[in-house]
Every structure is written in structure tokens, then in C-alpha cells.
Tab-separated table of C-alpha atoms in Angstrom:
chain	number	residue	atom	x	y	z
V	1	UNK	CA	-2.999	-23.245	0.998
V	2	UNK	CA	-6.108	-25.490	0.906
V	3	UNK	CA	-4.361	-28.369	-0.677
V	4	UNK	CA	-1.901	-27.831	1.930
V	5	UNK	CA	-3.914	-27.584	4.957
V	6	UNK	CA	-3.200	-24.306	5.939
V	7	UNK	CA	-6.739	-22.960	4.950
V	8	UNK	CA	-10.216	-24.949	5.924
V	9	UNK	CA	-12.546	-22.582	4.827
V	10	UNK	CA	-15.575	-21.999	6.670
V	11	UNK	CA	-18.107	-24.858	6.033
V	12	UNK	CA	-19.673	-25.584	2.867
V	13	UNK	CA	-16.063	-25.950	1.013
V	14	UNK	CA	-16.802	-21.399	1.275
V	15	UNK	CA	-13.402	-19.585	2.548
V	16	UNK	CA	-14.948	-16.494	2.170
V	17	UNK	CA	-12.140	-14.448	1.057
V	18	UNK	CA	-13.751	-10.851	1.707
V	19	UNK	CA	-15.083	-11.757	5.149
V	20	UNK	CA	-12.797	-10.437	7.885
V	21	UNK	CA	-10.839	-12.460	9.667
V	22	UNK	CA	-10.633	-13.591	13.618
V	23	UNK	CA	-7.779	-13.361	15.584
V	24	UNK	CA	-7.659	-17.426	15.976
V	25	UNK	CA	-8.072	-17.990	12.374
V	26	UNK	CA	-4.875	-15.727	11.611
V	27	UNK	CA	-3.019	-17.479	14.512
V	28	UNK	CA	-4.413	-20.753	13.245
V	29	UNK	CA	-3.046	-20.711	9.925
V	30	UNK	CA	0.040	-19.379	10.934
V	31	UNK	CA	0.192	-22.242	13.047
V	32	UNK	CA	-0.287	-24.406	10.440
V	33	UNK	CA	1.823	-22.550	7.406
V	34	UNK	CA	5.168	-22.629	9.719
V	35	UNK	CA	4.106	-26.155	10.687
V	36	UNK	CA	3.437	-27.137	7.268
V	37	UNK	CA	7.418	-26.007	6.914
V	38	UNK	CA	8.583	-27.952	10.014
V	39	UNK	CA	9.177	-24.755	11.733
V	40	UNK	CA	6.887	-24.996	14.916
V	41	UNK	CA	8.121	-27.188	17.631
V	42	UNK	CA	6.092	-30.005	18.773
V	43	UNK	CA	3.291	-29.113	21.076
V	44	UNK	CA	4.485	-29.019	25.101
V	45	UNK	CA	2.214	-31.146	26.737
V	46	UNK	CA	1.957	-27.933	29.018
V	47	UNK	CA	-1.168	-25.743	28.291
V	48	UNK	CA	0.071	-22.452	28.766
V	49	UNK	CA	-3.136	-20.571	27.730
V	50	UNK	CA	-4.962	-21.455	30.982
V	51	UNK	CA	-3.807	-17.966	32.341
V	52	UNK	CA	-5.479	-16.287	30.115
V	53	UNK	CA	-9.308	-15.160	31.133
V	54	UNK	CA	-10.500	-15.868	27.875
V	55	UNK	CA	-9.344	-19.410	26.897
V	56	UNK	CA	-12.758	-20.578	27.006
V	57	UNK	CA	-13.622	-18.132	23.970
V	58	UNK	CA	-11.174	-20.424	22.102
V	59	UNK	CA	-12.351	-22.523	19.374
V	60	UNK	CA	-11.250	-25.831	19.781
V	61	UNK	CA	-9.651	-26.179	16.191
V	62	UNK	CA	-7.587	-23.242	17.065
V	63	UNK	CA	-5.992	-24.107	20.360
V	64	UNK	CA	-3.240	-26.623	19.689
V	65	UNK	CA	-2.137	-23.872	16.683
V	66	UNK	CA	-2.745	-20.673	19.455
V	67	UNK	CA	-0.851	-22.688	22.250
V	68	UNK	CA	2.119	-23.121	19.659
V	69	UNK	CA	2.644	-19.966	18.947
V	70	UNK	CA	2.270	-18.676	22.680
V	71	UNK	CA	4.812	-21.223	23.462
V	72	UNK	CA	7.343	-19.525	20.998
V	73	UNK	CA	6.726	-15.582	22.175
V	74	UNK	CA	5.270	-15.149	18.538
V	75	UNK	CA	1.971	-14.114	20.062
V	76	UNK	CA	1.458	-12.643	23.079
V	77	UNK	CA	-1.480	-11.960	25.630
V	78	UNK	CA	-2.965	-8.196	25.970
V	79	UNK	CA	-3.968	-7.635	29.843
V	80	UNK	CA	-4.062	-11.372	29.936
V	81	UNK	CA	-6.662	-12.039	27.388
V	82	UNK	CA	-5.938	-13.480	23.655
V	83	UNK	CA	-9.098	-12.173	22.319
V	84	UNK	CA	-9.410	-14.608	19.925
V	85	UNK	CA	-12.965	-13.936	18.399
V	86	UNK	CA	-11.419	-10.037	18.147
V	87	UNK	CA	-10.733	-9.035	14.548
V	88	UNK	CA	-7.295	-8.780	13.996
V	89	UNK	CA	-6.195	-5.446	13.099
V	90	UNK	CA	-3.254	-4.609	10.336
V	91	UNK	CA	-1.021	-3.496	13.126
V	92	UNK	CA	-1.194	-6.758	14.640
V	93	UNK	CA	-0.888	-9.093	11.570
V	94	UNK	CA	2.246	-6.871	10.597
V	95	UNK	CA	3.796	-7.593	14.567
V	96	UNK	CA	3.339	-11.050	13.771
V	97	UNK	CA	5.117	-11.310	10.571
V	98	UNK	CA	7.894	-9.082	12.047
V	99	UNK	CA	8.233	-11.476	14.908
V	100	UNK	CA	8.467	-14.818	12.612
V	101	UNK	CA	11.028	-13.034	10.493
V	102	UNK	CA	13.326	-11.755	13.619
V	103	UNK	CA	12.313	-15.803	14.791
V	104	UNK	CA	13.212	-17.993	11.405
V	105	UNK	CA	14.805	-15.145	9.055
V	106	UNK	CA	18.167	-14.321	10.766
């Protein structure tokens, strides 16, 4: 994953594999694993996550990825945040491999 991209670590060439993980990060290198397989579209020049009240909570290395996969439907706002700095929980790392099977797997 690192030599592919898909994984930065966090600083220090560390990934930390027992830390737990961010919302952003997980939507981050999703972005970047189906991109790495050419199956994200191109970026819309439209920034669709200005609706959401806590865009500004968004690191900047994770927005392009975040903005990709709100522009597809496989993420989705909750009471119009992202809560991106949020640990994600099981339940939602298992809705989002659900959704990018029922996307790509048909």
C-alpha cells in the first residue's frame, strides 16, 4: 500500500498500525486504493463539501480524496457534517465496503 501510495503514514516514515484511525484517513485511502485502480472519476471542479458545517475540520490532504467519494454517493454526510477527525466505527467501514461492492462489483 505504501509503495503504492495508498498509505503515507503519519510522519517520521511511522504508520502506526495499532493507532485508531480517523474518518478522513479511511476515506483518504479509499480514495486513493480505487484511484490507484482507475476506478474514481476525475475530480468535478465542483466542491460539493461546502454544505457541510464541518469542511473546515478537513485536512487538506484529505479533501480532493473526501470530495471524490461524496461525489459518487459512497460516503455520505450525517446531519450535514462529515466528521472527519471522528473515529470511524466498524459499522461504518463495513457501509463503505458494502457500497463500493454494490458500486464496482455488479
Amino acid at each position: 500500500a505504501k509503495d503504492l501510495g495508498i498509505v503515507q503514514g503519519t510522519g517520521d516514515n511511522r504508520f502506526n498500525p495499532n493507532a485508531h484511525i480517523a474518518r478522513q484517513d479511511l476515506f483518504t485511502m479509499t480514495a486513493r486504493a480505487l484511484a490507484t485502480l482507475d476506478k474514481l472519476p476525475e475530480q468535478s471542479a465542483e466542491n460539493t463539501l461546502e454544505g457541510y458545517e464541518d469542511v473546515s475540520s478537513i485536512a487538506s490532504y484529505a479533501r480532493g480524496g473526501i470530495s471524490q467519494l461524496e461525489q459518487t454517493g459512497l460516503i455520505e454526510g450525517n446531519e450535514n457534517q462529515l466528521k472527519p477527525l471522528d473515529e470511524a466505527t466498524r459499522a461504518e467501514t463495513a457501509v463503505l465496503i458494502d457500497r463500493i461492492l454494490q458500486f464496482y462489483v455488479k
